[in-house]
PDB file of C-alpha atoms in Angstrom:
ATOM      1  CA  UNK I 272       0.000   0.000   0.000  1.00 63.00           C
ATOM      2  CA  UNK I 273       2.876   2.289   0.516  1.00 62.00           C
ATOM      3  CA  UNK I 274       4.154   2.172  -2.500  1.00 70.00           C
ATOM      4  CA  UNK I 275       1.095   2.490  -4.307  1.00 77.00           C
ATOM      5  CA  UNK I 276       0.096   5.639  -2.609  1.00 73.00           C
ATOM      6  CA  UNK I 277       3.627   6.972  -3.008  1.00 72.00           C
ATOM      7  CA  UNK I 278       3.589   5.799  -6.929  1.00 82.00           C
ATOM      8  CA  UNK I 279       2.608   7.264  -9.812  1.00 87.00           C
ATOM      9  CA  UNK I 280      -0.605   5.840 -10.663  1.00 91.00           C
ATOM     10  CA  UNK I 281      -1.950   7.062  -7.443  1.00 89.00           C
ATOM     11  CA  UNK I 282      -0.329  10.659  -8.683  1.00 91.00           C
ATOM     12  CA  UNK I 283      -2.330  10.369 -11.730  1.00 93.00           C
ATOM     13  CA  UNK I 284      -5.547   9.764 -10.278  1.00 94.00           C
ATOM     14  CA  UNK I 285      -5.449  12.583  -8.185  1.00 93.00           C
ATOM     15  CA  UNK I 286      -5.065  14.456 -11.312  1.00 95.00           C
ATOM     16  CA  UNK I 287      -7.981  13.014 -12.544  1.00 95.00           C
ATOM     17  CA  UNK I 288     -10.094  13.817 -10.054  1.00 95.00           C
ATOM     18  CA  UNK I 289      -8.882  17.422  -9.863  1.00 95.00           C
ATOM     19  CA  UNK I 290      -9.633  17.776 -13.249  1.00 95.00           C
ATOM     20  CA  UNK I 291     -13.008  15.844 -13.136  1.00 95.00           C
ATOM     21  CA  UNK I 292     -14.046  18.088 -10.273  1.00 95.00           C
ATOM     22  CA  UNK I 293     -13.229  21.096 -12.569  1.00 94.00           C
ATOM     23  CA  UNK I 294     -14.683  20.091 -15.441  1.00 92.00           C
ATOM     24  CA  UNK I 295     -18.230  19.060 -13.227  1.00 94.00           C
ATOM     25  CA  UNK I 296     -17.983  22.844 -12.110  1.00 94.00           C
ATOM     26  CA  UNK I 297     -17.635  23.938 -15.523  1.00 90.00           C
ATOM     27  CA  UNK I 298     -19.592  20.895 -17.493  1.00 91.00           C
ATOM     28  CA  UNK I 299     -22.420  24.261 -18.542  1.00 89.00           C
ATOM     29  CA  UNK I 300     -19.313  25.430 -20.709  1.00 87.00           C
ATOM     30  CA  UNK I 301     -17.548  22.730 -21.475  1.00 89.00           C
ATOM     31  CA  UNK I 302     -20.984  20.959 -23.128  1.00 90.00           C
ATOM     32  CA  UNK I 303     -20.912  24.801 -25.298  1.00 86.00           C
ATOM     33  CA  UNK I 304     -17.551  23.894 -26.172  1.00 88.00           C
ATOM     34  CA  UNK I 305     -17.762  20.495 -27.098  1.00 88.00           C
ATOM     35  CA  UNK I 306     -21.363  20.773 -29.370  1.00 89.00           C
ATOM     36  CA  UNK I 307     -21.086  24.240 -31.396  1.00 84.00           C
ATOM     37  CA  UNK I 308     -22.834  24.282 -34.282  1.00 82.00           C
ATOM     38  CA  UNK I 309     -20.101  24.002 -36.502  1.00 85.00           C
ATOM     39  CA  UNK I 310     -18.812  20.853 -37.420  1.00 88.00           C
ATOM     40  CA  UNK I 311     -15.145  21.472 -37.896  1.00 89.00           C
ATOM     41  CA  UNK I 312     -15.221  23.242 -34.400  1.00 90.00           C
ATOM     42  CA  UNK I 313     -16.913  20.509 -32.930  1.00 91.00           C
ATOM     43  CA  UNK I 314     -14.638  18.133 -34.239  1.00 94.00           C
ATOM     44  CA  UNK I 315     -11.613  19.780 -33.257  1.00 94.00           C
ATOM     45  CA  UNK I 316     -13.174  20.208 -29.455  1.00 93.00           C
ATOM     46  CA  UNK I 317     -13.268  16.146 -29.642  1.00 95.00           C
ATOM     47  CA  UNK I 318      -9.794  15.657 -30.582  1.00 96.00           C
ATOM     48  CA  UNK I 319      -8.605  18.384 -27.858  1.00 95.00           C
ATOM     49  CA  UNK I 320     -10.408  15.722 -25.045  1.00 95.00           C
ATOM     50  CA  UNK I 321      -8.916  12.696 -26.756  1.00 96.00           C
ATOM     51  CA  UNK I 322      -5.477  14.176 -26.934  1.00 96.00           C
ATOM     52  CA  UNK I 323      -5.651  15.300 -22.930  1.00 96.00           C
ATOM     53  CA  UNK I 324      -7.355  12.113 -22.139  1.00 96.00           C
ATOM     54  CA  UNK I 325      -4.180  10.012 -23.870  1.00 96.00           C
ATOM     55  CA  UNK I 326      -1.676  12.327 -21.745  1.00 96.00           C
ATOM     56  CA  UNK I 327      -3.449  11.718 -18.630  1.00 96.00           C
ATOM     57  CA  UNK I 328      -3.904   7.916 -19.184  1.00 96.00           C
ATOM     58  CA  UNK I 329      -0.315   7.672 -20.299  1.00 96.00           C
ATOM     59  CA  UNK I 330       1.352   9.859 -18.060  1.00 94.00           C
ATOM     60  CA  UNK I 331      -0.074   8.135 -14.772  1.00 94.00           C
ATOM     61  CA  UNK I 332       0.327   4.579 -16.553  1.00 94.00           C
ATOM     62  CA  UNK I 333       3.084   4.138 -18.683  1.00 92.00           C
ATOM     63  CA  UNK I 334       5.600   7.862 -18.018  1.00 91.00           C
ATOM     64  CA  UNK I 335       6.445   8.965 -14.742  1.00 90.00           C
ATOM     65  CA  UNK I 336       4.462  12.767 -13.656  1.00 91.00           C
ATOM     66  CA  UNK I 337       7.407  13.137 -11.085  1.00 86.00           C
ATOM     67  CA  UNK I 338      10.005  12.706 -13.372  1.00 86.00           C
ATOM     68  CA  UNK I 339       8.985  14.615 -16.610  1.00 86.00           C
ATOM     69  CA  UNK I 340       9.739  18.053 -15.103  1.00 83.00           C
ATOM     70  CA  UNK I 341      12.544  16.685 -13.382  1.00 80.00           C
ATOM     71  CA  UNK I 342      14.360  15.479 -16.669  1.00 78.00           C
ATOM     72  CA  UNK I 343      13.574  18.704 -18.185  1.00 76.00           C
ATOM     73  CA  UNK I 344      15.624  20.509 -16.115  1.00 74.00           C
ATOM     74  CA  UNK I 345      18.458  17.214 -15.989  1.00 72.00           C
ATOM     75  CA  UNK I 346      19.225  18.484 -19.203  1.00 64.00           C
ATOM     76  CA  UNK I 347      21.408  20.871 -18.698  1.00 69.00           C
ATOM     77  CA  UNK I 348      23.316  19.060 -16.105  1.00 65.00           C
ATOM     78  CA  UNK I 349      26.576  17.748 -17.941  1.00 65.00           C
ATOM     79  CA  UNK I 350      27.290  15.036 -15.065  1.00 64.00           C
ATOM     80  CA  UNK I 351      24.979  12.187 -13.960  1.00 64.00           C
ATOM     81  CA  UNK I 352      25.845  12.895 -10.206  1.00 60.00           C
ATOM     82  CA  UNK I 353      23.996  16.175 -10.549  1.00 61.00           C
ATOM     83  CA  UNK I 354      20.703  15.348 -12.017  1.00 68.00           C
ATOM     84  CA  UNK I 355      17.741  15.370  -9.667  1.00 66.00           C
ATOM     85  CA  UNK I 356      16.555  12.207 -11.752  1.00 70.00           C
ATOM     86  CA  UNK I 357      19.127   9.370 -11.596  1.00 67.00           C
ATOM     87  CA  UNK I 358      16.768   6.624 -13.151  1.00 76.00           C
ATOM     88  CA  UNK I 359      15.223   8.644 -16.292  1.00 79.00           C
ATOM     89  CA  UNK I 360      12.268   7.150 -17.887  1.00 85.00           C
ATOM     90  CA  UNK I 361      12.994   5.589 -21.403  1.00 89.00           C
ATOM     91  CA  UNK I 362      13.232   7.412 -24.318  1.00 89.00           C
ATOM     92  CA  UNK I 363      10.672   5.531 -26.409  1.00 93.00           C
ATOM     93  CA  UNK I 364       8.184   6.396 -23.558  1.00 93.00           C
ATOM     94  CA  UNK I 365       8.671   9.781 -22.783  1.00 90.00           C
ATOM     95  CA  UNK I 366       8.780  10.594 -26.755  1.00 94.00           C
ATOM     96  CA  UNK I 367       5.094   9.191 -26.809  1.00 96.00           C
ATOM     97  CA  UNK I 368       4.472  11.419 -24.072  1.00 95.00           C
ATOM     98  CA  UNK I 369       5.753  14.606 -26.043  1.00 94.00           C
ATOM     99  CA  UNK I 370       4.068  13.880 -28.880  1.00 96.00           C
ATOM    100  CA  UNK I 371       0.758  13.796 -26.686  1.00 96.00           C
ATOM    101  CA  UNK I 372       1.584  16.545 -24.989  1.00 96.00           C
ATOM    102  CA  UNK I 373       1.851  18.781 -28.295  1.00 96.00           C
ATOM    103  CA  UNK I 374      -1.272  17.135 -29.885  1.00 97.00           C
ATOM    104  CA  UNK I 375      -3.222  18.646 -26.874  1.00 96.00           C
ATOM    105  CA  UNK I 376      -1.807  22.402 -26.458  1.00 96.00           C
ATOM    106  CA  UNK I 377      -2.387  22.743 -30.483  1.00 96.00           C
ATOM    107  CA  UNK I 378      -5.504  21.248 -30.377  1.00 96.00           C
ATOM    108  CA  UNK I 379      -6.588  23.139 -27.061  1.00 95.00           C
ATOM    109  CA  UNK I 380      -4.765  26.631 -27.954  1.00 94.00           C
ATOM    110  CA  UNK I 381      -7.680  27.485 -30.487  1.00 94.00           C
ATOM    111  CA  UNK I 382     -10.492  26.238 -28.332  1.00 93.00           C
ATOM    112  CA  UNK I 383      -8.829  27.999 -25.363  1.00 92.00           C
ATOM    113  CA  UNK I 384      -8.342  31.466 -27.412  1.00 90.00           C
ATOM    114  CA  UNK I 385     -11.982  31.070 -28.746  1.00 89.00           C
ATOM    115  CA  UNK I 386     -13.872  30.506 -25.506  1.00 88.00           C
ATOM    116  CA  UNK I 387     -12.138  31.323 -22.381  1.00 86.00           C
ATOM    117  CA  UNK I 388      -9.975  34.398 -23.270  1.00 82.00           C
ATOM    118  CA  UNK I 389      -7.685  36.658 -24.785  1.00 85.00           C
ATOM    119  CA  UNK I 390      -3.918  38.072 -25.206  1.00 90.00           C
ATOM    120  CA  UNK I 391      -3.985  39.409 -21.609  1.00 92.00           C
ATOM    121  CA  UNK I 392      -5.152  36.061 -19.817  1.00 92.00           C
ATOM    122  CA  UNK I 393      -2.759  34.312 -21.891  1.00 93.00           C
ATOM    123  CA  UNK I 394       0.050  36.590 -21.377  1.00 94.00           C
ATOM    124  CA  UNK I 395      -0.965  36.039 -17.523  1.00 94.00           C
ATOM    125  CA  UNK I 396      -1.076  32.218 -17.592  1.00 94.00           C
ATOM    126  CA  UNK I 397       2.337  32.385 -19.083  1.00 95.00           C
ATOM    127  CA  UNK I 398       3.630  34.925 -16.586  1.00 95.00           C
ATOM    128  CA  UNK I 399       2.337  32.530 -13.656  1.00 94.00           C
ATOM    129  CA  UNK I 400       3.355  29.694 -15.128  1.00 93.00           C
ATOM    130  CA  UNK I 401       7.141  30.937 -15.380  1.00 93.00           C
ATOM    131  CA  UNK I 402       7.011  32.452 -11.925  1.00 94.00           C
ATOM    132  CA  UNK I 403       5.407  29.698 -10.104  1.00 93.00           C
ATOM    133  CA  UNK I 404       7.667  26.685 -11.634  1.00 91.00           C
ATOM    134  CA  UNK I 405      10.420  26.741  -9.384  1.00 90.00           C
ATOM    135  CA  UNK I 406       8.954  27.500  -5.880  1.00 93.00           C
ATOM    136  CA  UNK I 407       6.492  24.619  -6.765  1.00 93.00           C
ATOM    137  CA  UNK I 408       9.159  22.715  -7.746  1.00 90.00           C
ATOM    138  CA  UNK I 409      11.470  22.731  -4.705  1.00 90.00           C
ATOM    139  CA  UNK I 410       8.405  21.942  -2.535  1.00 91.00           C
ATOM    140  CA  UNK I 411       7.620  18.899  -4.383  1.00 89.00           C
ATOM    141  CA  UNK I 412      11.195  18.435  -4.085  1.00 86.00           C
ATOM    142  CA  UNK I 413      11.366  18.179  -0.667  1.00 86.00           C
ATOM    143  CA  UNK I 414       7.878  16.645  -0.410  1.00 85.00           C
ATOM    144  CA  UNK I 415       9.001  13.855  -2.562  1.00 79.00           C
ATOM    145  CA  UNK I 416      11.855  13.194  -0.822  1.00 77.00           C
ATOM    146  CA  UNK I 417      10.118  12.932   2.760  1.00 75.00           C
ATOM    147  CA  UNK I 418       7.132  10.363   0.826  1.00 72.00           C
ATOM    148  CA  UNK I 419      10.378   8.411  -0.107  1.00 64.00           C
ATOM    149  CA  UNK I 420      11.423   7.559   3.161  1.00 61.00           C
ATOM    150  CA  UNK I 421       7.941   6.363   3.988  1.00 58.00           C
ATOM    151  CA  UNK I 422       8.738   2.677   4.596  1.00 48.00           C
ATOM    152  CA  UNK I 423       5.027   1.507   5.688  1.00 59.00           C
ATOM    153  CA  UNK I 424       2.266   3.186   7.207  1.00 60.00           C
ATOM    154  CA  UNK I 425       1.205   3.425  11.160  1.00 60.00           C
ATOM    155  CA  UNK I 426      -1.611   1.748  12.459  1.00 63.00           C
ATOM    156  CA  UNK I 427      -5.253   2.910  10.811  1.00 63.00           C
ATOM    157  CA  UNK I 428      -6.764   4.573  14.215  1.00 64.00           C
ATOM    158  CA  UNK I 429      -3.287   6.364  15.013  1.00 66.00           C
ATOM    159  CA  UNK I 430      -2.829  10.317  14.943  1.00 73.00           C
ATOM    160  CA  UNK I 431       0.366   9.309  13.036  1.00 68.00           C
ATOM    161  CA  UNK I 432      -1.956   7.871  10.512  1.00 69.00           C
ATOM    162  CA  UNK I 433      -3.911  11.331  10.001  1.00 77.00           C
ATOM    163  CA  UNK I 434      -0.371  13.190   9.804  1.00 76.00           C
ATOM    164  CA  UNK I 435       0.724  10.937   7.205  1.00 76.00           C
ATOM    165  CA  UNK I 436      -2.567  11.221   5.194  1.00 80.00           C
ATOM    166  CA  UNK I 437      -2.416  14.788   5.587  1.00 85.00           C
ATOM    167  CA  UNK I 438       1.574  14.770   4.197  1.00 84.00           C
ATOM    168  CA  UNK I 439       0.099  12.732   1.099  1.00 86.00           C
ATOM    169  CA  UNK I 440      -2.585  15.251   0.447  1.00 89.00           C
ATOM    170  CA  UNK I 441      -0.208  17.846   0.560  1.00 91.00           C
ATOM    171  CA  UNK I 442       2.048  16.189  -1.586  1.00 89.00           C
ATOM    172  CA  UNK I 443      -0.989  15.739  -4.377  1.00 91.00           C
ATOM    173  CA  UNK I 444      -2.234  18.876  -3.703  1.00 94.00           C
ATOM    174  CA  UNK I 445       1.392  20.496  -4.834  1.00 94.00           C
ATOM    175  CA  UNK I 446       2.476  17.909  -7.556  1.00 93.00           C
ATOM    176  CA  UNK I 447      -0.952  18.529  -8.881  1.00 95.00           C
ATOM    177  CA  UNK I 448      -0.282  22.313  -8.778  1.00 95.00           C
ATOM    178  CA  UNK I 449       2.442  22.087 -10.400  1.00 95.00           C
ATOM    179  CA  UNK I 450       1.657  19.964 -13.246  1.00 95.00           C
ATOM    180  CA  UNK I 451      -1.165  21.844 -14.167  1.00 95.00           C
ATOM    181  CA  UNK I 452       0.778  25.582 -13.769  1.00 95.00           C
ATOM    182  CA  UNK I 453       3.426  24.424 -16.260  1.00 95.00           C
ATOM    183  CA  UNK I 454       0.788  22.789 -18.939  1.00 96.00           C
ATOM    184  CA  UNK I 455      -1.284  26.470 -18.421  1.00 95.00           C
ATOM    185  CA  UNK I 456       1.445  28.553 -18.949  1.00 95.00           C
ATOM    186  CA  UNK I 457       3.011  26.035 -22.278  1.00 96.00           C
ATOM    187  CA  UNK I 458      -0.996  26.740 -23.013  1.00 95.00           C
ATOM    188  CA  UNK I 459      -0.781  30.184 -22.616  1.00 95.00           C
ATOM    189  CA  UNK I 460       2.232  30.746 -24.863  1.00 95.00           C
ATOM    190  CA  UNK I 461       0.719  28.290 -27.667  1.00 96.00           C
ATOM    191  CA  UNK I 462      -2.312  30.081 -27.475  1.00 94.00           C
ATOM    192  CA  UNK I 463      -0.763  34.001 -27.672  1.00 94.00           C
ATOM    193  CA  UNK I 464      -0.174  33.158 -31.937  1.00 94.00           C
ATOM    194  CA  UNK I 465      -3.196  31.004 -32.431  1.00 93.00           C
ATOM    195  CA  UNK I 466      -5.247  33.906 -31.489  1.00 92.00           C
ATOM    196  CA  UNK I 467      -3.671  35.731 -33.694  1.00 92.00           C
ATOM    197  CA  UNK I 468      -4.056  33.461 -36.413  1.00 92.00           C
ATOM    198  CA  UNK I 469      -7.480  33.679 -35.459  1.00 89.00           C
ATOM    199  CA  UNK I 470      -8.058  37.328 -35.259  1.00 88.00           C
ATOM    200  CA  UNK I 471      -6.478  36.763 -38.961  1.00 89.00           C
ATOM    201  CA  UNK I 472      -9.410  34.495 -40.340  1.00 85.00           C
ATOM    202  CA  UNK I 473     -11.710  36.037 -38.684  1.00 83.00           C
ATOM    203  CA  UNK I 474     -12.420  32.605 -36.839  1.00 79.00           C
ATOM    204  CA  UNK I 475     -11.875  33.982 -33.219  1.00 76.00           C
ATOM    205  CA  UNK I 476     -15.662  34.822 -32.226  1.00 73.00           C
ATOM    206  CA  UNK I 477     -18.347  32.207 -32.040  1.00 66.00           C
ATOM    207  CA  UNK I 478     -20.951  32.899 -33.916  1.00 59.00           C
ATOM    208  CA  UNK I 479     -24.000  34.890 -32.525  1.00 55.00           C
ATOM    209  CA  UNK I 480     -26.347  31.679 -32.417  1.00 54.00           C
ATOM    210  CA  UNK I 481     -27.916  29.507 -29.245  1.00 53.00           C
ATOM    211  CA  UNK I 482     -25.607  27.154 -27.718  1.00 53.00           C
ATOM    212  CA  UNK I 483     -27.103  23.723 -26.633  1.00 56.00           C
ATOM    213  CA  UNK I 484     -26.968  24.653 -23.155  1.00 58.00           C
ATOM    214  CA  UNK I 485     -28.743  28.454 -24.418  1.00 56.00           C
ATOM    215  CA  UNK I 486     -31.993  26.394 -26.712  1.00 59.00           C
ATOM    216  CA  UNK I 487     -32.622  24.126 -23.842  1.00 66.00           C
ATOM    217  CA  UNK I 488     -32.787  27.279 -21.517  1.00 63.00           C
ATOM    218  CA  UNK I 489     -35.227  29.191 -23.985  1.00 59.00           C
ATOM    219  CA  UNK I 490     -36.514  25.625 -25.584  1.00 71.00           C
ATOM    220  CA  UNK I 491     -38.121  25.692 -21.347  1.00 74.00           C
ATOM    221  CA  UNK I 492     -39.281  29.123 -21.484  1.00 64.00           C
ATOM    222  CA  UNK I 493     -40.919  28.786 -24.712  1.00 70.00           C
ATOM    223  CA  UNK I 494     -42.577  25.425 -23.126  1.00 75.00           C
ATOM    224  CA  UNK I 495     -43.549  27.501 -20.474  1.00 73.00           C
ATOM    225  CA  UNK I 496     -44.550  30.031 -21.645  1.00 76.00           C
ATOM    226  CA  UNK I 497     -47.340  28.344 -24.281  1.00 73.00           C
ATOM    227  CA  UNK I 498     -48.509  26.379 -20.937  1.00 76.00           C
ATOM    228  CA  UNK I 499     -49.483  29.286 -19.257  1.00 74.00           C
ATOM    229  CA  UNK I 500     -51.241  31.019 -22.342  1.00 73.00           C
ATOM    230  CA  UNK I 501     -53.575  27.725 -22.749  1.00 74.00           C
ATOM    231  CA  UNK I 502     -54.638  27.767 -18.956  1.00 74.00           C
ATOM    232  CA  UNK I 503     -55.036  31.331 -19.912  1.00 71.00           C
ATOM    233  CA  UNK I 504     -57.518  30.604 -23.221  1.00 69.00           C
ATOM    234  CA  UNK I 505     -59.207  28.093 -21.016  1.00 67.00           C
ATOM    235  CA  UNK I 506     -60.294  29.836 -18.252  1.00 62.00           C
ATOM    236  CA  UNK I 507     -61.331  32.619 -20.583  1.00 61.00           C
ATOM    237  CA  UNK I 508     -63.126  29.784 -22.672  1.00 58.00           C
ATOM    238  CA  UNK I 509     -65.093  28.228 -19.202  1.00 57.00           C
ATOM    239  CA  UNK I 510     -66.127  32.027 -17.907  1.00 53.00           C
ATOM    240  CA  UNK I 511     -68.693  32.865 -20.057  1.00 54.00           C
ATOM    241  CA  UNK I 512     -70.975  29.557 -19.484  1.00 52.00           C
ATOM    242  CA  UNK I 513     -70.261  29.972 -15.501  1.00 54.00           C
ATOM    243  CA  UNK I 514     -71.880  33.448 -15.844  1.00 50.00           C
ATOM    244  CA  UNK I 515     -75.005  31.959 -18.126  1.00 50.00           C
ATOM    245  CA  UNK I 516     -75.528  29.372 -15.594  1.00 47.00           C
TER     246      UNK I 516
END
């Protein structure tokens, strides 16, 4: 159980669920995103999911989420001794991963530049992104490091138990943090010359037309709306033979 919890998998699905939770919160805009009216839009929203979906399977299967950032920074470390990675994932593997990882910021950037925002929220995810790497990164660091010496876990009912628990969360809480503040900002910067490329076409604006989350809203009213002027005609209808009788 230790090493599960101190694993990757158990890394990944705490990404998951961060990014389930978010995507609950936000499922009204998400559903806008996914179903536009146009079909080349709406195909490209699909392949944006299936692309993040692949990362996030493979990452927290096959790669390693505490060593990708890791290894990035290895590589300008001329000696072995030096590298805060000693046992890099293979090469075969982590190519897989980059070529997911690009699929899903080029697919996302348009998407991302068409719905959420513009030049100055990019320009700010890219700004946070830079500033936040390395203070995130030295507390994982360090958080890693004290996870690693975990050699089994203290009785259930213990208040050793609840600190330990509470030193995994933590740990999550800033891998998770991390992760997703270095894929925003690399998001941010793709996204900074799609929109432009956008502004270009013209293709940055969705068109002025109901969303399926905006027709079921007034599909209701409408609904509504016709109910109440038929109880309306009706009682109108049944007054005049109540007053003849």
């Amino acid at each position: 159980m230790e090493e599960f919890f101190a694993g990757n998998l158990a890394l990944g699905l705490a990404l998951g669920v961060t990014l389930a939770v978010f995507g609950w919160w936000q499922r009204s805009a998400l559903a806008d995103i996914t179903w536009p009216r146009q079909q080349g839009w709406r195909r490209l929203a699909w392949a944006a999911w299936g692309a993040a979906g692949a990362l996030l399977l493979w990452g927290s299967l096959a790669d390693n989420w505490r060593k990708m950032l890791g290894e990035l920074l290895d590589l300008k470390e001329p000696y072995p001794s030096q590298r805060a990675v000693l046992v890099p994932v293979a090469h075969e593997i982590r190519l897989v991963t980059f070529v997911l990882l690009a699929l899903s910021l080029v697919t996302l950037a348009p998407l991302f530049a068409r719905y959420a925002g513009g030049y100055v929220l990019q320009l700010t995810l890219v700004i946070i992104g830079a500033a936040a790497f390395f203070p995130l990164y030295l507390m994982r660091q360090r958080l890693d490091t004290g996870l690693a010496g975990v050699v089994s876990f203290p009785s259930f009912f213990s208040l050793d138990m609840i600190g330990t628990l509470i030193y995994l969360l933590l740990d999550y809480a800033v891998n998770v943090a991390l992760l997703l503040t270095f894929y925003l900002g690399l998001l941010g910067l793709v996204a900074l010359p799609t929109t432009a490329v956008l502004d270009l076409l013209g293709q940055r604006e969705p068109p002025a037309e109901p969303t399926p989350t905006t027709a079921a809203f007034y599909t209701t009213l409408r609904d509504h709306t016709a109910a109440q002027r038929a109880a309306a005609a009706g009682g109108q209808e049944q007054a005049p033979g109540d007053q003849h009788a």
